[in-house]
PDB file of C-alpha atoms and ligand atoms in Angstrom:
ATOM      1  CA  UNK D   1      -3.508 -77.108  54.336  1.00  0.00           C
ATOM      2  CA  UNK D   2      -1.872 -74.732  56.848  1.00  0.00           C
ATOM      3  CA  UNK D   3       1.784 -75.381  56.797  1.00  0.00           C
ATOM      4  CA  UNK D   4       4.490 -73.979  58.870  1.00  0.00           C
ATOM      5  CA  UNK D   5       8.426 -74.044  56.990  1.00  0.00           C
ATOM      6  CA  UNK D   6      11.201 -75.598  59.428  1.00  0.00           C
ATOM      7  CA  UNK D   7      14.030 -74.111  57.367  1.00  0.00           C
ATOM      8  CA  UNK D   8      13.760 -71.435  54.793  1.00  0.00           C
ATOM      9  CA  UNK D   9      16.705 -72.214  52.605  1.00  0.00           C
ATOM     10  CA  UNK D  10      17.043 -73.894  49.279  1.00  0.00           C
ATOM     11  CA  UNK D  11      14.428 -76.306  50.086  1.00  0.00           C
ATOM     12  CA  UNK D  12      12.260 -74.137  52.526  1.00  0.00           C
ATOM     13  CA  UNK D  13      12.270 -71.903  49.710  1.00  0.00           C
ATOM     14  CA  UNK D  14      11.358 -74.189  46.849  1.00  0.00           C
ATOM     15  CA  UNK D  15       8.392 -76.063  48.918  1.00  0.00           C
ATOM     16  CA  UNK D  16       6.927 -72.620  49.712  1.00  0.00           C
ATOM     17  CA  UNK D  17       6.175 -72.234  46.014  1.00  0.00           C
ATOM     18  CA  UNK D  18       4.997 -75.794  44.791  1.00  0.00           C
ATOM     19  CA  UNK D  19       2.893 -75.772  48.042  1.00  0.00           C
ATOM     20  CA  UNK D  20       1.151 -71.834  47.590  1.00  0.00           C
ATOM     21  CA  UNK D  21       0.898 -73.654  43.609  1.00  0.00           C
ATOM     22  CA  UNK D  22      -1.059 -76.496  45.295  1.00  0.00           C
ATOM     23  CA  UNK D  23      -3.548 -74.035  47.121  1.00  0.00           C
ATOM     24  CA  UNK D  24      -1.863 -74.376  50.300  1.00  0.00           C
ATOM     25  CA  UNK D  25      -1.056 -71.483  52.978  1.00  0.00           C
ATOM     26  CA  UNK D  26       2.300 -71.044  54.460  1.00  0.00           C
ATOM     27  CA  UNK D  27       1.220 -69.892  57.704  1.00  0.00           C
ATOM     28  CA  UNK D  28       4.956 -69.743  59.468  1.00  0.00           C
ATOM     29  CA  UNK D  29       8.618 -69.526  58.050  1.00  0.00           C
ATOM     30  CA  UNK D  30      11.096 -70.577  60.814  1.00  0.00           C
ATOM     31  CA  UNK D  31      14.483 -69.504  60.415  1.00  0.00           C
ATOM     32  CA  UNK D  32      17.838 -69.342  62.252  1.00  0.00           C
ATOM     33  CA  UNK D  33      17.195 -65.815  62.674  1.00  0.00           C
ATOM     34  CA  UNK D  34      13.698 -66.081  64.057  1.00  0.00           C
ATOM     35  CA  UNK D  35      13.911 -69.716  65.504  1.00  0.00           C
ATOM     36  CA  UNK D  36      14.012 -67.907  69.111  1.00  0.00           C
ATOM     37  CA  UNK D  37      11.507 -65.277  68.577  1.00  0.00           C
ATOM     38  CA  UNK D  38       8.843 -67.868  67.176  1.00  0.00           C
ATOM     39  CA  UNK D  39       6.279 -69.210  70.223  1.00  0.00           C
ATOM     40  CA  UNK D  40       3.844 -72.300  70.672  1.00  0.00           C
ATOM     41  CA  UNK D  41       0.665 -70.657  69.404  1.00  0.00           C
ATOM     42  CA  UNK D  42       2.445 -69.251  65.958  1.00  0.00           C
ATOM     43  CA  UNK D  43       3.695 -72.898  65.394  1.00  0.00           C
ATOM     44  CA  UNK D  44      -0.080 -74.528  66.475  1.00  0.00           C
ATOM     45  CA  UNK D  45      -1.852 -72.674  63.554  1.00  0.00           C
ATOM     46  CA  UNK D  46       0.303 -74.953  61.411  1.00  0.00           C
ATOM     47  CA  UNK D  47      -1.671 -78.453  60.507  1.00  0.00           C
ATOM     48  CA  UNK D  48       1.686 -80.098  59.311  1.00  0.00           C
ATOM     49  CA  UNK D  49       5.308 -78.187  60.033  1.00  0.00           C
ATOM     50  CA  UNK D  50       8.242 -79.348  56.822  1.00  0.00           C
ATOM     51  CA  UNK D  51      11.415 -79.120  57.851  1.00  0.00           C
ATOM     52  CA  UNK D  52      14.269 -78.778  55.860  1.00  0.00           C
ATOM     53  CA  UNK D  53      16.546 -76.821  58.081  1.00  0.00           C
ATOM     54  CA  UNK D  54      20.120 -78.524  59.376  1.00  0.00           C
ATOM     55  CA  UNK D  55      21.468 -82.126  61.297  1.00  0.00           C
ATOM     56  CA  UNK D  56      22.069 -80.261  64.526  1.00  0.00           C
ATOM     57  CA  UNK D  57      18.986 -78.675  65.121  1.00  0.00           C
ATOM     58  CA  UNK D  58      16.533 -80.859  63.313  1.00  0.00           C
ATOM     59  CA  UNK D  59      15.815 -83.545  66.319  1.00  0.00           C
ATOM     60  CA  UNK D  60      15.192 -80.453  68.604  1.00  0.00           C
ATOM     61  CA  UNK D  61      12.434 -78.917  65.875  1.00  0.00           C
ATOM     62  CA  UNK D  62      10.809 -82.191  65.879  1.00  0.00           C
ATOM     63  CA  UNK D  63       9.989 -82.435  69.873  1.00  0.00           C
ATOM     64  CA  UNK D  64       9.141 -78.874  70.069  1.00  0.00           C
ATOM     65  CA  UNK D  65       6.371 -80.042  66.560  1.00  0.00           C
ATOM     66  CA  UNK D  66       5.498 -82.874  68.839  1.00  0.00           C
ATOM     67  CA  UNK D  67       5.107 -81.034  72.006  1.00  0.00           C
ATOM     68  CA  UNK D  68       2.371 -78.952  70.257  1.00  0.00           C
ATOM     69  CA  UNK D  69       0.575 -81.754  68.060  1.00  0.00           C
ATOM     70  CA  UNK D  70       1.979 -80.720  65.046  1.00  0.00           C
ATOM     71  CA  UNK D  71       2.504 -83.337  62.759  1.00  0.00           C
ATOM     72  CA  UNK D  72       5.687 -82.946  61.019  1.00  0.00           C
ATOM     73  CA  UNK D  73       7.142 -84.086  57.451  1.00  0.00           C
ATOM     74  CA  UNK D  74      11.062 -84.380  57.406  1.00  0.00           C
ATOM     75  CA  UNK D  75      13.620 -83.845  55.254  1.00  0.00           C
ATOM     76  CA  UNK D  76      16.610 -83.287  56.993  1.00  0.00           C
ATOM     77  CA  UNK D  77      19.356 -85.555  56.485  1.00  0.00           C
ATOM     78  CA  UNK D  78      22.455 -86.507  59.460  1.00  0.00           C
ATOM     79  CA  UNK D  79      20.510 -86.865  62.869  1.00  0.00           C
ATOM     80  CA  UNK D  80      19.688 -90.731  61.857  1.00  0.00           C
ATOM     81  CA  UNK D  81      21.859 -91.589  65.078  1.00  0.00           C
ATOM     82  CA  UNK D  82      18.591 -89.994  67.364  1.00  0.00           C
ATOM     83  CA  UNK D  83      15.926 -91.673  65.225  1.00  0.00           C
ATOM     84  CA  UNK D  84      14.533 -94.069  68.255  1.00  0.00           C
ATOM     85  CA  UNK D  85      14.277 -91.108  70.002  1.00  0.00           C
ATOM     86  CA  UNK D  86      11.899 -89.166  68.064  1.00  0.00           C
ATOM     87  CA  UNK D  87      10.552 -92.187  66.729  1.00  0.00           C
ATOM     88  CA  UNK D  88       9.281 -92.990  70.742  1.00  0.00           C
ATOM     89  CA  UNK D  89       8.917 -89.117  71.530  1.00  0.00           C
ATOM     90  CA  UNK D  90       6.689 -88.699  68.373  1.00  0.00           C
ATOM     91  CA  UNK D  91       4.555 -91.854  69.761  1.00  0.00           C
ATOM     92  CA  UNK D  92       4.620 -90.336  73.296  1.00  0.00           C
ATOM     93  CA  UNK D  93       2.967 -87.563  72.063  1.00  0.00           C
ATOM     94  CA  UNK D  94       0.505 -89.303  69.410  1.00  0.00           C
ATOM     95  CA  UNK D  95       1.772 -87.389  66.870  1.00  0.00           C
ATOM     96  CA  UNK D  96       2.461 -88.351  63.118  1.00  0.00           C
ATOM     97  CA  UNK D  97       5.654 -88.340  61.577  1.00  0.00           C
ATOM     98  CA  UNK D  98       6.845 -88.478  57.718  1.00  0.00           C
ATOM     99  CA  UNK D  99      10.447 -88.913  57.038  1.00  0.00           C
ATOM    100  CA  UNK D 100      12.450 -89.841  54.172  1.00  0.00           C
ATOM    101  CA  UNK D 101      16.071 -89.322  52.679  1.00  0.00           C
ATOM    102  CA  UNK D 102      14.642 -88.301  49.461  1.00  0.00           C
ATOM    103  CA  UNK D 103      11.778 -87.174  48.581  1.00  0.00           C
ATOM    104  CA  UNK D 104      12.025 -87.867  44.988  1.00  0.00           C
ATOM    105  CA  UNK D 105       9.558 -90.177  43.209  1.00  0.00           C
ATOM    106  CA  UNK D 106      12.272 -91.223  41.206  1.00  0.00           C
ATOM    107  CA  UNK D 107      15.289 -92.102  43.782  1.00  0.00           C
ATOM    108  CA  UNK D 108      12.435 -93.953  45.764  1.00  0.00           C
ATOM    109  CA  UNK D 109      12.191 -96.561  42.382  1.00  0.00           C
ATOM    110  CA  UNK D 110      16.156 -96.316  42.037  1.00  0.00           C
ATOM    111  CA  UNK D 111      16.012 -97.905  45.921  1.00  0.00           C
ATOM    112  CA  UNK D 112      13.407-100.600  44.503  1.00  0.00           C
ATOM    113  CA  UNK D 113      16.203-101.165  41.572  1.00  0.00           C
ATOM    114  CA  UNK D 114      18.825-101.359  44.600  1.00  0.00           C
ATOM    115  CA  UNK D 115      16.950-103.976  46.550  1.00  0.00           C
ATOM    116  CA  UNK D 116      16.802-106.056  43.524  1.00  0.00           C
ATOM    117  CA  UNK D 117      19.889-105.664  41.880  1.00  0.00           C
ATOM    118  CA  UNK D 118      21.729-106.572  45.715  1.00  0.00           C
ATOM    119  CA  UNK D 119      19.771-109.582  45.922  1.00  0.00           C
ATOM    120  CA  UNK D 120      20.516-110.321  42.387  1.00  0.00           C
ATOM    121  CA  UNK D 121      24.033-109.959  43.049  1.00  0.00           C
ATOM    122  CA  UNK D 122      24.284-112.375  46.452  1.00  0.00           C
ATOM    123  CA  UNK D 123      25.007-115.031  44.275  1.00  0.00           C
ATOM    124  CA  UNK D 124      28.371-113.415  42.328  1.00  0.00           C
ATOM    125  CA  UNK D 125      31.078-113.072  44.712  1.00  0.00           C
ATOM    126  CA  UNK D 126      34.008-111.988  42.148  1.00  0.00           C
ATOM    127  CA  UNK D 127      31.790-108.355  42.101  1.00  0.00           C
ATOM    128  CA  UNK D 128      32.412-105.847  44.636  1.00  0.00           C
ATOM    129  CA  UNK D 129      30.152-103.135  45.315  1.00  0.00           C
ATOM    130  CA  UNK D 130      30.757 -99.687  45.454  1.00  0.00           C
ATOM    131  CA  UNK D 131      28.262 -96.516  46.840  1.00  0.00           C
ATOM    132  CA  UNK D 132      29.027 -92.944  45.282  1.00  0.00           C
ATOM    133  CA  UNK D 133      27.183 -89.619  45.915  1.00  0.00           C
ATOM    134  CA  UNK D 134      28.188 -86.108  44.529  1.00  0.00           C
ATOM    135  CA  UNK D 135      26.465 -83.098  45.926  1.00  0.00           C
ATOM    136  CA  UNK D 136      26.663 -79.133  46.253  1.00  0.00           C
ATOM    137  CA  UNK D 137      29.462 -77.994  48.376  1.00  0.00           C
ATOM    138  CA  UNK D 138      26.782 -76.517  50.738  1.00  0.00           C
ATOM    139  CA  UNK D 139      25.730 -79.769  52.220  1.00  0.00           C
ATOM    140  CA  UNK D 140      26.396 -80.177  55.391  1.00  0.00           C
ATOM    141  CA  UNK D 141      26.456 -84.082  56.260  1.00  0.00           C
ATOM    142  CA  UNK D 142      28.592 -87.049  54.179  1.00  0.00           C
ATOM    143  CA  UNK D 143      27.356 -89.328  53.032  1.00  0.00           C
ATOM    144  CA  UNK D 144      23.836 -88.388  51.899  1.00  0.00           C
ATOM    145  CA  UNK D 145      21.129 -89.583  53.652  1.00  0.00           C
ATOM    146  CA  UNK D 146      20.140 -90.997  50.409  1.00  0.00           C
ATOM    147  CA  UNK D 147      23.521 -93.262  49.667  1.00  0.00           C
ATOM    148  CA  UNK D 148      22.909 -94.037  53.533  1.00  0.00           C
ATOM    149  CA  UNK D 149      19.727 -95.737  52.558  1.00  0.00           C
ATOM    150  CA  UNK D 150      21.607 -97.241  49.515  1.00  0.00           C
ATOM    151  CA  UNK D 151      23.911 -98.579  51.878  1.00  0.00           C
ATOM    152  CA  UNK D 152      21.106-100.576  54.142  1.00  0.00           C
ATOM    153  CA  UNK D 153      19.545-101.545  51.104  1.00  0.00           C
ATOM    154  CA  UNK D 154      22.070-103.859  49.823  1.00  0.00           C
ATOM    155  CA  UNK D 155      22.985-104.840  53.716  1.00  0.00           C
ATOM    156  CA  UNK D 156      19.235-106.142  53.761  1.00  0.00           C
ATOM    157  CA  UNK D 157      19.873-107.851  50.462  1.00  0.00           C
ATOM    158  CA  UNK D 158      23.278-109.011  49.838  1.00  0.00           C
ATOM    159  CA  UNK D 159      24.765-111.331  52.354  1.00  0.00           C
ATOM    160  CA  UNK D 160      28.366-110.574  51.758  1.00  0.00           C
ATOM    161  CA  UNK D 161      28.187-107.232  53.211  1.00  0.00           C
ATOM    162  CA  UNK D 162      27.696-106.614  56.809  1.00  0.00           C
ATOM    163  CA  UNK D 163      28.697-102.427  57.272  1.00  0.00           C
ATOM    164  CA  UNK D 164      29.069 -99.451  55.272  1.00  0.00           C
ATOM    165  CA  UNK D 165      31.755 -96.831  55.977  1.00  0.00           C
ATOM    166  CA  UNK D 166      32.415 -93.705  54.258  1.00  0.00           C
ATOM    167  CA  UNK D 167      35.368 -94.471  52.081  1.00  0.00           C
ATOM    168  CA  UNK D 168      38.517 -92.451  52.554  1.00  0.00           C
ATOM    169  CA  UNK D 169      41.115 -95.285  51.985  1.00  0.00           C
ATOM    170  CA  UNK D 170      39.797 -98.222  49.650  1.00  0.00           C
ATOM    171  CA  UNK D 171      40.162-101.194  50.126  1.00  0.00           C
ATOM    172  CA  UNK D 172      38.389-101.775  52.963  1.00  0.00           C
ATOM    173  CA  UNK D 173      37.449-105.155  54.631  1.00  0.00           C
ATOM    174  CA  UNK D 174      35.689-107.391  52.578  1.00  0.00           C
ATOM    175  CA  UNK D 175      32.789-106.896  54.547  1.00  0.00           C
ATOM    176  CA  UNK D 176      32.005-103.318  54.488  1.00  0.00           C
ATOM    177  CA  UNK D 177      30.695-101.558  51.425  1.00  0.00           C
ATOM    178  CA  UNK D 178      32.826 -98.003  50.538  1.00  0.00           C
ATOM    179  CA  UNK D 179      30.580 -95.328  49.863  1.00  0.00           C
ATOM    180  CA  UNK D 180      32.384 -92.006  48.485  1.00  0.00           C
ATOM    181  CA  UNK D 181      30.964 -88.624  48.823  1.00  0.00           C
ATOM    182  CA  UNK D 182      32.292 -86.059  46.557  1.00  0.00           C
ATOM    183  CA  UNK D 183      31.038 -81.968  46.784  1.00  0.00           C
ATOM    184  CA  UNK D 184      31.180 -79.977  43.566  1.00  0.00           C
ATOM    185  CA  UNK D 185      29.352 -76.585  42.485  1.00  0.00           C
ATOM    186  CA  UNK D 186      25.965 -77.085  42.653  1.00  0.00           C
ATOM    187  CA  UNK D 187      25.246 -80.521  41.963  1.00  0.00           C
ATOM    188  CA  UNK D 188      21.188 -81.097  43.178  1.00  0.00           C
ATOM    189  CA  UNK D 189      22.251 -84.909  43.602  1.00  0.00           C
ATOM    190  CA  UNK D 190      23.895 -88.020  41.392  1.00  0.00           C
ATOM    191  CA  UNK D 191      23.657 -91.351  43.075  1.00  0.00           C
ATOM    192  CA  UNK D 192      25.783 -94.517  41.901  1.00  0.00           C
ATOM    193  CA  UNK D 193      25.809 -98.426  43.284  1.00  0.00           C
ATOM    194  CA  UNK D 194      28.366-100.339  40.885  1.00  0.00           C
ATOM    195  CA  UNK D 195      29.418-103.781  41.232  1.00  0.00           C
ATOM    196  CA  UNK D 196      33.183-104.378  39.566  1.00  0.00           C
ATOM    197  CA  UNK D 197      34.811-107.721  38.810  1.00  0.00           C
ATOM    198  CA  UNK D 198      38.046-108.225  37.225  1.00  0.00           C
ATOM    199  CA  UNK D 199      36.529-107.882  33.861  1.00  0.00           C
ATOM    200  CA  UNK D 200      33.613-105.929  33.971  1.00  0.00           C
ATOM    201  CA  UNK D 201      31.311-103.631  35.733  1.00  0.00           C
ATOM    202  CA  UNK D 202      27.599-102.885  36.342  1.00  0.00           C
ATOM    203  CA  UNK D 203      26.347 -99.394  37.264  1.00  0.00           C
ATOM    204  CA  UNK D 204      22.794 -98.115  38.165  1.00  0.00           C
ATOM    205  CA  UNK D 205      22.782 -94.255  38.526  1.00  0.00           C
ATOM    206  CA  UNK D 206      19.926 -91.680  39.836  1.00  0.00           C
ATOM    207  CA  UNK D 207      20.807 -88.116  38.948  1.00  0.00           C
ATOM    208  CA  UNK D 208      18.472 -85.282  39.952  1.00  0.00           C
ATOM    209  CA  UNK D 209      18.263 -82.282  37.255  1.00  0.00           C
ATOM    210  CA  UNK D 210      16.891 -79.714  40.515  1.00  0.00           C
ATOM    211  CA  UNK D 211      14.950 -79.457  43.596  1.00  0.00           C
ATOM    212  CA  UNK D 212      12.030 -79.459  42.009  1.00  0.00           C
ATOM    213  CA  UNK D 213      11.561 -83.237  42.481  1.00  0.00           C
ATOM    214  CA  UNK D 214      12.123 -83.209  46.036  1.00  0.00           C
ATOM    215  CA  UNK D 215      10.444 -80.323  46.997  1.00  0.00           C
ATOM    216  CA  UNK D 216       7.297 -81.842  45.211  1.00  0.00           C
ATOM    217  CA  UNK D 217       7.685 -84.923  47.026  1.00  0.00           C
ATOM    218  CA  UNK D 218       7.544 -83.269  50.359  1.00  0.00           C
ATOM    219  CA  UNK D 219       4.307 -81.178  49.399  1.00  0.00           C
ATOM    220  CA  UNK D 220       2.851 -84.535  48.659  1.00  0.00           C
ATOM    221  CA  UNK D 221       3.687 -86.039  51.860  1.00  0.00           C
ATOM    222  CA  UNK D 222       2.513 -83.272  53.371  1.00  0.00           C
ATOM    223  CA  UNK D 223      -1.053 -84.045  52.163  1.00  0.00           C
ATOM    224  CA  UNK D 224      -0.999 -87.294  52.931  1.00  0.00           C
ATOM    225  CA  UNK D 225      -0.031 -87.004  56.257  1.00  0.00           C
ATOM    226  CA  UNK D 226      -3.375 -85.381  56.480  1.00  0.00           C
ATOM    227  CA  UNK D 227      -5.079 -86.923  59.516  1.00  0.00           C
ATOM    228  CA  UNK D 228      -2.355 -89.851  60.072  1.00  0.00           C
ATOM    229  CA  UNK D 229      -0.884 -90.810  63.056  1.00  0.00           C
ATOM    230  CA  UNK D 230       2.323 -92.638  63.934  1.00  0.00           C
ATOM    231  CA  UNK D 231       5.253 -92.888  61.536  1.00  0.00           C
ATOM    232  CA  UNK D 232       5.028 -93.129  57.481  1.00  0.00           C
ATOM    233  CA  UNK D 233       7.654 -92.965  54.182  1.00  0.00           C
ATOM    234  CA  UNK D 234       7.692 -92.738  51.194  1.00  0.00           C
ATOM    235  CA  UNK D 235       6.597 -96.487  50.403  1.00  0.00           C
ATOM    236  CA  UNK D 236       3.527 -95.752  52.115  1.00  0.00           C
ATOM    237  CA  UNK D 237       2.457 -93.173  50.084  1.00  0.00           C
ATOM    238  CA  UNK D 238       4.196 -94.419  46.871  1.00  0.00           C
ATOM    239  CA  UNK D 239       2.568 -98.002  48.046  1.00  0.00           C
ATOM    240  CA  UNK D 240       5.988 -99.952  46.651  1.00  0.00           C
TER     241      UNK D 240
HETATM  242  P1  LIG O 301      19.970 -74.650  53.343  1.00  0.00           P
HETATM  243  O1  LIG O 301      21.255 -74.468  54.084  1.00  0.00           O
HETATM  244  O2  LIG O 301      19.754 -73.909  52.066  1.00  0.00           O
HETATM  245  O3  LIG O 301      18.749 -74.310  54.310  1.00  0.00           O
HETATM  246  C1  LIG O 301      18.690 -74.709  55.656  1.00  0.00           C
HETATM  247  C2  LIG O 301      18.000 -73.624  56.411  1.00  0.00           C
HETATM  248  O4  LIG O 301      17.731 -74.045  57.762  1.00  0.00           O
HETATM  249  C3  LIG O 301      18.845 -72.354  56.504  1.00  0.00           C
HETATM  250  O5  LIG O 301      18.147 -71.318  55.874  1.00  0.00           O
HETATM  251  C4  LIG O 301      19.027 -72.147  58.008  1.00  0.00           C
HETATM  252  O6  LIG O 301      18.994 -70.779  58.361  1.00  0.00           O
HETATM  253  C5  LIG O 301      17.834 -72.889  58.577  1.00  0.00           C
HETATM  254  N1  LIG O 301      17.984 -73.199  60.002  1.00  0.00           N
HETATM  255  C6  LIG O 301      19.107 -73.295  60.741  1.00  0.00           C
HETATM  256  N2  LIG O 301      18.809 -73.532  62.027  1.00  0.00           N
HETATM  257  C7  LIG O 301      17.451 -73.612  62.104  1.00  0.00           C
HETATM  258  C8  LIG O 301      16.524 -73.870  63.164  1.00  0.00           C
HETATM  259  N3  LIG O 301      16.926 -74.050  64.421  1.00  0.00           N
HETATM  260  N4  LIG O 301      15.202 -73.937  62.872  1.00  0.00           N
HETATM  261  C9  LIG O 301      14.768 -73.742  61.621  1.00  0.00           C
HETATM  262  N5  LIG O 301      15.611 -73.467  60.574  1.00  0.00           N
HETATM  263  C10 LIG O 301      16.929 -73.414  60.813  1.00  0.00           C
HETATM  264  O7  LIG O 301      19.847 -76.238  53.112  1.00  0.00           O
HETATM  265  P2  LIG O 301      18.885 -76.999  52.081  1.00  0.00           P
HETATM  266  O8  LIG O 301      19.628 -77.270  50.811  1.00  0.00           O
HETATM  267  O9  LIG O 301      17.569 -76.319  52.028  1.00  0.00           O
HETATM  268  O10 LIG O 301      18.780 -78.416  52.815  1.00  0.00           O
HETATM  269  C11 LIG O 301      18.261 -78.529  54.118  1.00  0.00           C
HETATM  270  C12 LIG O 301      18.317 -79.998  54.572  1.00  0.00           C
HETATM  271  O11 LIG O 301      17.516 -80.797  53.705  1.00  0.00           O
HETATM  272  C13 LIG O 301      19.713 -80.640  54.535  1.00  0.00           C
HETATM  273  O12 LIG O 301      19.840 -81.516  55.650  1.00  0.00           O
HETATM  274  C14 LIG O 301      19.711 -81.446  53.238  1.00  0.00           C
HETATM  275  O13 LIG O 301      20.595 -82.547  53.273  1.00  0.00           O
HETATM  276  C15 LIG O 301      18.278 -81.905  53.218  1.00  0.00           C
HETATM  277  N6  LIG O 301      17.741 -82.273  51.904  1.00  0.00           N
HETATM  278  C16 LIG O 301      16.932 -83.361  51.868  1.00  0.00           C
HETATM  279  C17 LIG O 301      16.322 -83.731  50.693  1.00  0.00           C
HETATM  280  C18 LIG O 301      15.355 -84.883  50.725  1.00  0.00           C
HETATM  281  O14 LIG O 301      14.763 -85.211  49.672  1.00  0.00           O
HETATM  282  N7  LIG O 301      15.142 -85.527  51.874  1.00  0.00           N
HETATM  283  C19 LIG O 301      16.551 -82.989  49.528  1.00  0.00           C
HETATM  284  C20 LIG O 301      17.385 -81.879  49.579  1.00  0.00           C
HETATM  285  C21 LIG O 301      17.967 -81.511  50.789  1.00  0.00           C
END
């Protein structure tokens, strides 16, 4: 496939080789030093454009893929808040659209684990649940996009919890589940949901050893966004 790089950074970086490795062809690398100098046509020789560039500009990469039928596969965590609006732009336009807050194969079953383990837990009131994520002091956003979905999936599960807030004060209202984002050296990515009672506690953790397992995951969605419309995740192409 012909793919154009939103983002040449860490990830951007790391996709480029598993992707040339997979017999693709980078055809563009977009940049914050070349974002302005980059036109239409360079971008149009892409089949699929991967972006894994920042929150603030990432919404604004994804009309500008749209606007010139480029199908795009995102990574980007923190512009969640604009997601209707790509979601009807990218429909506007007919285009396709992969996204996910982790591309990893293995966080994707740790959300399955989630889902279960909140619905398991409806029924035990003296446990409280608790989100934490520790990253790389480079990330931009808190919390992850990945404790975000966490977050939603024990909303959609467990009916004692109606919000999540990022926890800088705990206790919160019963209601709300505390997440707590930590940044440390250069942590890829350690994920923990833990329900505590008085006298005990249950943990389920996801810790990522490198990039390597979400760079791979975004070559793969790559290729399967091959000749797809409309908009696709992870448990689409996982089929959980
Ligand atoms: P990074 O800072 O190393 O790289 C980001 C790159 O984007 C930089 O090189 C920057 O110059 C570039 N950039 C800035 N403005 C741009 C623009 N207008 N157009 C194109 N590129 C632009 O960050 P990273 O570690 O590679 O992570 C990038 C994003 O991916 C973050 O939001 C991070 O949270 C997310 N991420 C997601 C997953 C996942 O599985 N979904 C995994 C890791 C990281």
């Amino acid at each position: 496939m012909k793919i154009a790089l939103l983002g040449y950074g860490r990830m951007g970086k790391t996709i480029e080789r598993i992707a040339v490795e997979r017999g693709h062809q980078i055809v563009l690398k977009v940049d914050i030093g070349n974002r302005d100098k980059v036109t239409d046509a360079q971008l149009r020789e892409a089949e699929v454009a991967i972006d894994f560039s920042a929150p603030s500009v990432a919404v604004e990469n994804y009309k500008w893929c749209f606007n010139n039928g480029v199908t795009v596969v995102s990574g980007t965590t923190g512009w969640l808040e604009q997601w209707q609006e790509v979601v009807e732009y990218c429909g506007q336009k007919g285009c396709g659209f992969f996204y996910a807050s982790n591309f990893s194969v293995g966080v994707n079953l740790f959300f399955q684990l989630n889902a279960y383990l909140a619905r398991l837990m409806g029924g035990f009131n003296d446990y409280k649940v608790y989100i934490e994520e520790t990253h790389h002091i480079h990330k931009l956003d808190a919390p992850s996009g990945t404790a975000i979905t966490l977050a939603q999936g024990i909303l959609d599960h467990h009916p004692a919890y109606k919000s999540w807030e990022l926890a800088h004060e705990i206790p919160l209202p019963e209601d709300v589940i505390p997440v707590t984002a930590k940044r440390e050296g250069e942590v890829p990515g350690i994920h923990t949901v833990l329900y505590k009672s008085e006298v005990d506690q249950i943990q389920i953790c996801h810790s990522a050893f490198s990039r390597e397992g979400f760079a791979y995951g975004a070559v793969l969605a790559a290729e399967f966004m091959q000749g797809k419309k409309g908009i696709l995740g992870m448990k689409d192409m996982l089929k959980i």
